mmCIF file of C-alpha atoms in Angstrom:
data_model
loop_
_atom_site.group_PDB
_atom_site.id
_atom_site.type_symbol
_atom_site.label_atom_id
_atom_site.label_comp_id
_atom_site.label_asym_id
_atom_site.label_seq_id
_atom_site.Cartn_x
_atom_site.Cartn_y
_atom_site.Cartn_z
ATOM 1 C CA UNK A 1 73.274 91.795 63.208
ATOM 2 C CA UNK A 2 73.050 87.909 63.768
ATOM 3 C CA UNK A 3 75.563 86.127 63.174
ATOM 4 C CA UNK A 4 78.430 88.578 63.014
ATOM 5 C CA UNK A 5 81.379 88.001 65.167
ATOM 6 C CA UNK A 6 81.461 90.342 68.296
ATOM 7 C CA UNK A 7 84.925 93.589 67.255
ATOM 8 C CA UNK A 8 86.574 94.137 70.171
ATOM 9 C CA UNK A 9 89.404 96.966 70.749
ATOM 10 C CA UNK A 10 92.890 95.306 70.029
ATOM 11 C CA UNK A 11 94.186 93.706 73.292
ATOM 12 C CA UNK A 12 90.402 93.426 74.466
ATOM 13 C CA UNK A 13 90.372 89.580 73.207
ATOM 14 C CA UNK A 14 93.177 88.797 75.574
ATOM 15 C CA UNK A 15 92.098 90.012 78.754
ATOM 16 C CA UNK A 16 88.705 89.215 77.951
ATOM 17 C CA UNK A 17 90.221 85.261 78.633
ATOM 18 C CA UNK A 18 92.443 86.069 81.221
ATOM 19 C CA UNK A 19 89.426 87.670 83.121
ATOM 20 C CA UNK A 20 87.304 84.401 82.200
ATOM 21 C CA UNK A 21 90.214 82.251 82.714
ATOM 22 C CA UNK A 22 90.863 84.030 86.865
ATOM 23 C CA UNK A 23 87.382 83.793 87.355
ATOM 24 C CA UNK A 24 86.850 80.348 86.695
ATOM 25 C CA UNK A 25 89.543 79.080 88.867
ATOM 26 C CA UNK A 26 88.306 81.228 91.473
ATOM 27 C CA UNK A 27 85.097 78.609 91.158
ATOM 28 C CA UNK A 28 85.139 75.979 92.933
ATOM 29 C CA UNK A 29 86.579 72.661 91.518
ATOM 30 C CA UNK A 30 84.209 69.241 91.272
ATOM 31 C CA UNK A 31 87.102 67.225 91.025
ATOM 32 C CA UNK A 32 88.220 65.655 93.836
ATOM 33 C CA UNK A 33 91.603 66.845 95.345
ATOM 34 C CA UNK A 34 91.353 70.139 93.265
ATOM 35 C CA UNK A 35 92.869 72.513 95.902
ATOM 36 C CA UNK A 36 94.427 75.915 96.779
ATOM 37 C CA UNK A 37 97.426 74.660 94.329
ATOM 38 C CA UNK A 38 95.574 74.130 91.580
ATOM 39 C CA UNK A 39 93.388 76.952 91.465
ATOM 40 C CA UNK A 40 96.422 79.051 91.344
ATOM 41 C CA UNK A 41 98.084 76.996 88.880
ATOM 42 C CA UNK A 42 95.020 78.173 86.446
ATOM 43 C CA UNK A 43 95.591 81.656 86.839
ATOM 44 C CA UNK A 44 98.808 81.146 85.741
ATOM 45 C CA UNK A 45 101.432 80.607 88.410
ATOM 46 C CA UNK A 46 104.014 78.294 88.286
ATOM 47 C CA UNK A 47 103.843 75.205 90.248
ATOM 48 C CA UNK A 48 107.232 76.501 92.771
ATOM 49 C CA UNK A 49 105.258 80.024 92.640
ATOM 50 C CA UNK A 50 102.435 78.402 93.999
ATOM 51 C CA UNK A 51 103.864 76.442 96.761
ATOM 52 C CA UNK A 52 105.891 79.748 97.756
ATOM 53 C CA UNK A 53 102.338 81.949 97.557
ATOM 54 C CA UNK A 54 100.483 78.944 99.410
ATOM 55 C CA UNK A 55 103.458 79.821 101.913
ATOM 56 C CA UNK A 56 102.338 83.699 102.581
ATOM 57 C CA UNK A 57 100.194 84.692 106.000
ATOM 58 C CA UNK A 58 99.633 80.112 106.419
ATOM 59 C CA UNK A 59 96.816 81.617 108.906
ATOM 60 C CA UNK A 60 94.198 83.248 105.925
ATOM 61 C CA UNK A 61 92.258 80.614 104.125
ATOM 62 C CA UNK A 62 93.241 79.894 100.567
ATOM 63 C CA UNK A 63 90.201 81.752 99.514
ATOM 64 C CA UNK A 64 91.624 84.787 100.999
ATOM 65 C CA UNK A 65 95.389 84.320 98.968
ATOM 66 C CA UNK A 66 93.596 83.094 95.709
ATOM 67 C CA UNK A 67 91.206 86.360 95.951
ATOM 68 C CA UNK A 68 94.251 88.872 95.982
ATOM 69 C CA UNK A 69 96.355 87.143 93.504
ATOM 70 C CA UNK A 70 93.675 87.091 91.162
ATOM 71 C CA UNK A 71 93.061 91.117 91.366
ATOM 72 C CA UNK A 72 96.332 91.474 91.248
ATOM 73 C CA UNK A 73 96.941 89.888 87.919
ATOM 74 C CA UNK A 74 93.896 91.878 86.830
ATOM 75 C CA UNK A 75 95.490 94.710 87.793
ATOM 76 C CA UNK A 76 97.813 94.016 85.407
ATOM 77 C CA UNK A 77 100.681 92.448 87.356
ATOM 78 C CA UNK A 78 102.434 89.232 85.627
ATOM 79 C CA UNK A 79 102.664 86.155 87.969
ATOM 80 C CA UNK A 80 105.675 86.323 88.991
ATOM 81 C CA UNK A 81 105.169 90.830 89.946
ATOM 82 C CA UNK A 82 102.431 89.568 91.360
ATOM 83 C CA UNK A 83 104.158 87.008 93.602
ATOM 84 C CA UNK A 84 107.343 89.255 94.496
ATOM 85 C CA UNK A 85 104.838 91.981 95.828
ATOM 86 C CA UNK A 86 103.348 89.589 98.290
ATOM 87 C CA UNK A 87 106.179 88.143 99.357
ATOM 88 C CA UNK A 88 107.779 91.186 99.802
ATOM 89 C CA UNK A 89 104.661 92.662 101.611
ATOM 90 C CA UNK A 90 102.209 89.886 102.589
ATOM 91 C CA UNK A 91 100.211 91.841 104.541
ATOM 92 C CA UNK A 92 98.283 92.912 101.319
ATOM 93 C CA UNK A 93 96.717 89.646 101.369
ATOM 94 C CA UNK A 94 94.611 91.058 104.602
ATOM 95 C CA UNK A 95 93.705 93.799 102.515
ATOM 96 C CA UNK A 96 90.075 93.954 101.027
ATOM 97 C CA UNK A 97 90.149 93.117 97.323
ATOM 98 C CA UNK A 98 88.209 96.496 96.211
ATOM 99 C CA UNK A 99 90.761 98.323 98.378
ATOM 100 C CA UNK A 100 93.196 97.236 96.036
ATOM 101 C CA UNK A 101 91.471 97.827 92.757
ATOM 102 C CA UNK A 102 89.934 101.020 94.157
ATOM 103 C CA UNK A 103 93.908 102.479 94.658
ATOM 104 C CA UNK A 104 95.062 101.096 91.176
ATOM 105 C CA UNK A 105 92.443 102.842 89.495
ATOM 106 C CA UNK A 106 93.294 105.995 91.825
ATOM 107 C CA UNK A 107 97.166 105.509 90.880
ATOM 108 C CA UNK A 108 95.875 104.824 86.885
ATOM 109 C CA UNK A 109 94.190 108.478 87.145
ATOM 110 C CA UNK A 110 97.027 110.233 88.207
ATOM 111 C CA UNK A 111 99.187 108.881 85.309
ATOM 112 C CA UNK A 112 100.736 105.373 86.644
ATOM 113 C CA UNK A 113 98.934 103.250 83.792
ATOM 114 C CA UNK A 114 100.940 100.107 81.944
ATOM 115 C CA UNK A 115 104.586 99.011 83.219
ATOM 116 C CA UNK A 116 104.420 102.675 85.525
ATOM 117 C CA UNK A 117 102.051 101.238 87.560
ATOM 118 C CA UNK A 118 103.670 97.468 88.001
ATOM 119 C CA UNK A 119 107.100 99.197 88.837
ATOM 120 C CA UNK A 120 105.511 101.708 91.270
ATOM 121 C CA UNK A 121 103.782 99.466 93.376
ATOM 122 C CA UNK A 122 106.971 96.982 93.216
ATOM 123 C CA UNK A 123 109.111 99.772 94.446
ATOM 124 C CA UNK A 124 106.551 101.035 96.918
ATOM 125 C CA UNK A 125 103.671 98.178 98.014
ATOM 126 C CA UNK A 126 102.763 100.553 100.796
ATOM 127 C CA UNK A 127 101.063 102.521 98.285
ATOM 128 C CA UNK A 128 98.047 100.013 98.564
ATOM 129 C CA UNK A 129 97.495 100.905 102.048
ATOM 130 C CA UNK A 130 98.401 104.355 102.494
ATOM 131 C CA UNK A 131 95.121 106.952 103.818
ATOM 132 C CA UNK A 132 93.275 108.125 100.767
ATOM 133 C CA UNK A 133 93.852 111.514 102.822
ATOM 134 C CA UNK A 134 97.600 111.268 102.699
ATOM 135 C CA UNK A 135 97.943 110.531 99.383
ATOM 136 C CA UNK A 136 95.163 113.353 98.111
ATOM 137 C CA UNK A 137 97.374 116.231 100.206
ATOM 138 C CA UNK A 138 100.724 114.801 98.734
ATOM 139 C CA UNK A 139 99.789 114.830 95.070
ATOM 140 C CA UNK A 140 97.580 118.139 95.869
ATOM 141 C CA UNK A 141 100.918 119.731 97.731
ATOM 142 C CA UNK A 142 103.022 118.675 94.598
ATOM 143 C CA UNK A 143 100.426 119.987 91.984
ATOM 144 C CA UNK A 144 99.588 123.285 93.721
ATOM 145 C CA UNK A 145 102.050 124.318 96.432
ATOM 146 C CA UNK A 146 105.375 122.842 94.089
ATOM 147 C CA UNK A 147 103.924 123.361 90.918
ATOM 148 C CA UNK A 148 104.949 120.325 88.852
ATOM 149 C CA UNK A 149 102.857 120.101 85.944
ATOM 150 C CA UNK A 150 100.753 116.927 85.259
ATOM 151 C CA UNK A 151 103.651 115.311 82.991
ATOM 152 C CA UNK A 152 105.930 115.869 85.557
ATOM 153 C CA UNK A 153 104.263 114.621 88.662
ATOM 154 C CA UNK A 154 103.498 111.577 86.424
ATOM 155 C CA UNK A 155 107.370 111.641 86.094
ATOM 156 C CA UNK A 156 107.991 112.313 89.995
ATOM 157 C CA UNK A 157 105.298 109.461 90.659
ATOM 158 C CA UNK A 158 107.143 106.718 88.962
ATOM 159 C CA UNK A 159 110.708 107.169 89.888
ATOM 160 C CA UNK A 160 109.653 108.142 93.837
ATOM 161 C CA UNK A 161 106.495 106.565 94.258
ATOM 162 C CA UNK A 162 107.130 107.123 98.060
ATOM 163 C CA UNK A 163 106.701 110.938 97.773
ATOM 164 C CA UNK A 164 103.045 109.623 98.184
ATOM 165 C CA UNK A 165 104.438 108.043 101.402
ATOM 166 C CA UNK A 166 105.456 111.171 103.371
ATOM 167 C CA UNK A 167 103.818 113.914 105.176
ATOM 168 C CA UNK A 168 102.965 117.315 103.380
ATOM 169 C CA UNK A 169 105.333 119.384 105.215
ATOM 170 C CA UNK A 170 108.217 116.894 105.110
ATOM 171 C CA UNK A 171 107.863 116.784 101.233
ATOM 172 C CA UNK A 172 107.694 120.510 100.936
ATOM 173 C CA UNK A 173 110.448 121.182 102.832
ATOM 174 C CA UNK A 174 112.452 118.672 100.698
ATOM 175 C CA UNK A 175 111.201 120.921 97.690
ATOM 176 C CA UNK A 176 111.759 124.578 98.948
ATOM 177 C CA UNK A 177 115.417 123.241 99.942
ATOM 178 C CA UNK A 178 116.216 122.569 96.411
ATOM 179 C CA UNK A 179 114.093 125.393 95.220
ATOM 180 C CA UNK A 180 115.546 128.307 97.200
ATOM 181 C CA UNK A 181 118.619 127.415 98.725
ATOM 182 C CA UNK A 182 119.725 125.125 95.571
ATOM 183 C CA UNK A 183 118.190 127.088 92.975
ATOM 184 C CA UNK A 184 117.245 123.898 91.354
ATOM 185 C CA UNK A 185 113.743 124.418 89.102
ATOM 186 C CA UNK A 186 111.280 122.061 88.648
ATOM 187 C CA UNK A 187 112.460 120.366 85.312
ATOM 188 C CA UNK A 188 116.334 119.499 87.044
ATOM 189 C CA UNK A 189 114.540 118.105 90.111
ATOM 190 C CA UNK A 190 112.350 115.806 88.015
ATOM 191 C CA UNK A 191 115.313 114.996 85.806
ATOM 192 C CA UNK A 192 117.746 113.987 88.779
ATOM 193 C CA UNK A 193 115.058 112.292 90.766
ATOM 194 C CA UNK A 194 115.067 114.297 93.509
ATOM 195 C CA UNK A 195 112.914 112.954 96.104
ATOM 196 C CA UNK A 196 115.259 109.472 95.558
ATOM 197 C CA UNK A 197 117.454 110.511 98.347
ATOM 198 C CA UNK A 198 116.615 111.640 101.531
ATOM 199 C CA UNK A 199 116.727 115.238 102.687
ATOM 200 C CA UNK A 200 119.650 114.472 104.994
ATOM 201 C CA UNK A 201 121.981 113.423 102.496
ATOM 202 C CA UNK A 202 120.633 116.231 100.129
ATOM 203 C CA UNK A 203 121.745 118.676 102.731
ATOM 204 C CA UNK A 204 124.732 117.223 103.919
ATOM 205 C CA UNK A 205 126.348 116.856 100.314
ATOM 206 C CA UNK A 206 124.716 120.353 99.810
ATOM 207 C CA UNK A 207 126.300 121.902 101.997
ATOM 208 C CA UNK A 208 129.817 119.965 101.771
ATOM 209 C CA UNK A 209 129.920 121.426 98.294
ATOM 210 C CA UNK A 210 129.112 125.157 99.632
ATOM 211 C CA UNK A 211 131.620 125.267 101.681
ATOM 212 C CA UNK A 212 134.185 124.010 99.891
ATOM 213 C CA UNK A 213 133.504 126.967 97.533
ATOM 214 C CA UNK A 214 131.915 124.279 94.968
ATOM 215 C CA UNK A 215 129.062 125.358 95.134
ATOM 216 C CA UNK A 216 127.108 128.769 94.821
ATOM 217 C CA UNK A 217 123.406 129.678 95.179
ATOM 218 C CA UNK A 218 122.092 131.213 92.464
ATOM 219 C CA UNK A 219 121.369 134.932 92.630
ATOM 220 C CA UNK A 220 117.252 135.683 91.830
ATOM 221 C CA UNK A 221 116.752 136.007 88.008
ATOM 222 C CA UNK A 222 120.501 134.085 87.557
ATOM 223 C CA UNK A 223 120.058 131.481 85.171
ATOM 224 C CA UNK A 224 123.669 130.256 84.357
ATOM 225 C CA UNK A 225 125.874 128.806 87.353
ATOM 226 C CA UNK A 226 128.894 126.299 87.461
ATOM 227 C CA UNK A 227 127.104 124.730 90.459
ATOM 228 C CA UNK A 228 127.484 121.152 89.777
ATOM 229 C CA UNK A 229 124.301 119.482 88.423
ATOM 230 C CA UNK A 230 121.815 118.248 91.009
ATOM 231 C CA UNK A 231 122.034 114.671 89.136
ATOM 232 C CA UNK A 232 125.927 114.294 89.780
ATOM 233 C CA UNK A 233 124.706 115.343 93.392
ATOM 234 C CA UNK A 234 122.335 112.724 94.085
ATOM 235 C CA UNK A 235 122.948 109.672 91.911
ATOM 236 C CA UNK A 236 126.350 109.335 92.197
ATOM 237 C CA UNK A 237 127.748 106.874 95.094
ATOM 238 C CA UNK A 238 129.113 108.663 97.922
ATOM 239 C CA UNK A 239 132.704 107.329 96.952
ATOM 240 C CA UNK A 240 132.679 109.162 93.430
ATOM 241 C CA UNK A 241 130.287 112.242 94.715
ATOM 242 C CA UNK A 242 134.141 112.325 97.124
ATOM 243 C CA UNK A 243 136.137 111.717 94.122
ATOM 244 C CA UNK A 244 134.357 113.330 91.344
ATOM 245 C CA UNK A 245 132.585 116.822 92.555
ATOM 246 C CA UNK A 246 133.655 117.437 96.036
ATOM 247 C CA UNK A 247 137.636 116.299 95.825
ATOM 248 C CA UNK A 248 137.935 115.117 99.362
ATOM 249 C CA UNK A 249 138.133 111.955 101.483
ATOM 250 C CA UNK A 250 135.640 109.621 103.598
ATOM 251 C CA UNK A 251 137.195 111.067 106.580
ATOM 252 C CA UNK A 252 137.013 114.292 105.479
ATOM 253 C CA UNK A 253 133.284 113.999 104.736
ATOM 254 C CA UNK A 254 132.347 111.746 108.330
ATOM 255 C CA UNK A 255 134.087 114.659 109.974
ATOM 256 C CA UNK A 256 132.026 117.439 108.354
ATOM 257 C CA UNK A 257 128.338 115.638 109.037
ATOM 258 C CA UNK A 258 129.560 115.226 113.050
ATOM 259 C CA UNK A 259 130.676 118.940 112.906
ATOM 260 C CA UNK A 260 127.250 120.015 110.797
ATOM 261 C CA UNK A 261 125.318 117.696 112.884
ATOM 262 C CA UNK A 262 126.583 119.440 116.225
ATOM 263 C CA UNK A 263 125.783 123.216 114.611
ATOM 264 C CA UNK A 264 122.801 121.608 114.113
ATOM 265 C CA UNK A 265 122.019 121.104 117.831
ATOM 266 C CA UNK A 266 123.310 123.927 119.060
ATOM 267 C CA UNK A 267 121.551 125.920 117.052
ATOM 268 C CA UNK A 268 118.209 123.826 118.090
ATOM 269 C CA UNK A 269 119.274 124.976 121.842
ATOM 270 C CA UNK A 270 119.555 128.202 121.332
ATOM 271 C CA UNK A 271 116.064 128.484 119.643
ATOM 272 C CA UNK A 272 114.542 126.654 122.664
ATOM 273 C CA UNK A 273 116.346 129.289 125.033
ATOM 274 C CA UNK A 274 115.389 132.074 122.840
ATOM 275 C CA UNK A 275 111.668 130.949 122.852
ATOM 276 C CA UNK A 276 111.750 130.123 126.736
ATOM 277 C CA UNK A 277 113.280 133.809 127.161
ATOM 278 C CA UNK A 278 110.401 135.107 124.745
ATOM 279 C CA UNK A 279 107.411 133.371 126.730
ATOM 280 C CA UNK A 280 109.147 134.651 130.031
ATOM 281 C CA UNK A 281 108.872 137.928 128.811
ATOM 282 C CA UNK A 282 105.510 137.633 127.490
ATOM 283 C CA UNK A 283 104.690 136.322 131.246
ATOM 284 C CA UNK A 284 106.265 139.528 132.477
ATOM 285 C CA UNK A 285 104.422 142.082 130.655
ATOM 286 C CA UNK A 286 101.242 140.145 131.397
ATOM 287 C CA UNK A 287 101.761 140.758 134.755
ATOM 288 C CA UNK A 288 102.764 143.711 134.599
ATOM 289 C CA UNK A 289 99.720 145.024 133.188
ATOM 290 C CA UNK A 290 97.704 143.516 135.540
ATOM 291 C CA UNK A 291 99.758 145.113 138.817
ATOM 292 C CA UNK A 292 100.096 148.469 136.845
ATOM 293 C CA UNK A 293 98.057 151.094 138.331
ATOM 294 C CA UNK A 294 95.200 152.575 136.392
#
């Protein structure tokens, strides 16, 4: 009806204006010595943000660095997120504007929406770039190969973001580590953060417990252990993870991961002589049947 005012959704009014307000300083300025500064001034940077933004990739035009910041902060992102995630990766300011928006809204579907989404990319600006491929397989492997539920690969997503980061067989390795050899289930790993530290240090602390008889894997259909918990494991500092759970030294522990690390290539020698003795015999048997008489 004429002359009724216009309801919008709460919140709408707001970025309504910010969306106006981006948009016209993306315009450019009549005035005379309107520049690069200023624009960015109206979308809401401070005047030391600017100059440090103005700063990033001095090669791209300004059009270029005013472009990105603005879909950033329609993203989402305050100023100053905004700001910290170029300077902390400024080749996103190469990056096509849609590319960006297209990922957020890729990110947004699989549960990264709000403050999840600004600390994700802060953590992990890589995210913006990373092969639609890779990240598909990751969240796919994690879905249907780990079986996290939807709540908790939302969960997984915003305290490791860089899970999206690493190849399919790396990350289910990681997994079936915990899973079988740990007898951690999916709730504890989501709960400790799991993917947080990297698989070496998982092991080696792993295993440091084991054989100091602190540790026990869980027989199949065992549900109560005294196995430390896996978040004492990983988010503790190495010097209380010593102190605390394992109740040895720093020397103790650097002379374990030399030993473990020397099994470790042994035991990657004798596989390679074991499959060179494998393929000679395979070689022999060939020939063999080809000399044998018929």
């Amino acid at each position: 009806m004429a002359g009724l005012p216009l309801l919008l959704p709460r919140g709408a009014g707001r970025a309504l204006v910010a969306g106006r307000a981006l948009l016209a300083a993306l315009r450019p300025c009549p005035r005379r010595g309107c520049g690069e500064a200023a624009a960015l001034r109206a979308m809401g940077f401070s005047q030391e943000q600017a100059r440090r933004l103005q700063g990033l990739q001095p090669r791209l035009g300004p059009e270029r660095r005013e472009a990105v910041a603005a879909q950033l902060l329609l993203l989402g992102l305050s100023a100053e997120a905004a700001l910290a995630l170029l300077e902390q990766s400024p080749e996103l300011l190469r990056l096509p504007t849609e590319q960006l928006r297209e990922r957020a809204e890729e990110l947004r579907r699989l549960g990264l929406d709000g403050g999840r989404l600004e600390r994700a990319l802060s953590r992990c600006p890589q995210l913006f770039a990373v092969p639609r491929k890779r990240l598909a397989a990751a969240v796919r492997l994690l879905r249907e190969r780990c079986l996290f539920t939807a709540e908790q690969l939302r969960e997984v997503l915003g305290t490791c973001p860089a899970v999206l980061l690493e190849e399919p067989c790396s990350l289910h390795h990681h997994f079936q580590y915990a899973y079988f050899r740990m007898g951690v289930r999916q709730k504890e790993m989501v709960k400790a953060r799991l993917f947080q530290m990297p698989f070496a240090e998982l092991r080696n602390r792993h295993i440091f417990l084991e054989r100091r008889g602190l540790y026990e894997t869980p027989h199949k259909g065992q549900i109560q252990t005294n196995n430390p918990k896996l978040k004492d494991i990983l988010q503790l500092s190495e010097k209380d993870f010593l102190a605390s759970l394992a109740c040895s030294t720093l020397e103790e522990y650097e002379v374990f991961k030399k030993l473990l690390a020397r099994e470790e290539a042994e035991e990657g020698k004798e596989e390679e002589v074991d499959a060179l003795y494998a393929d000679e015999d395979d070689e022999l048997y060939s020939e063999r049947s080809k000399t044998a008489p018929e």
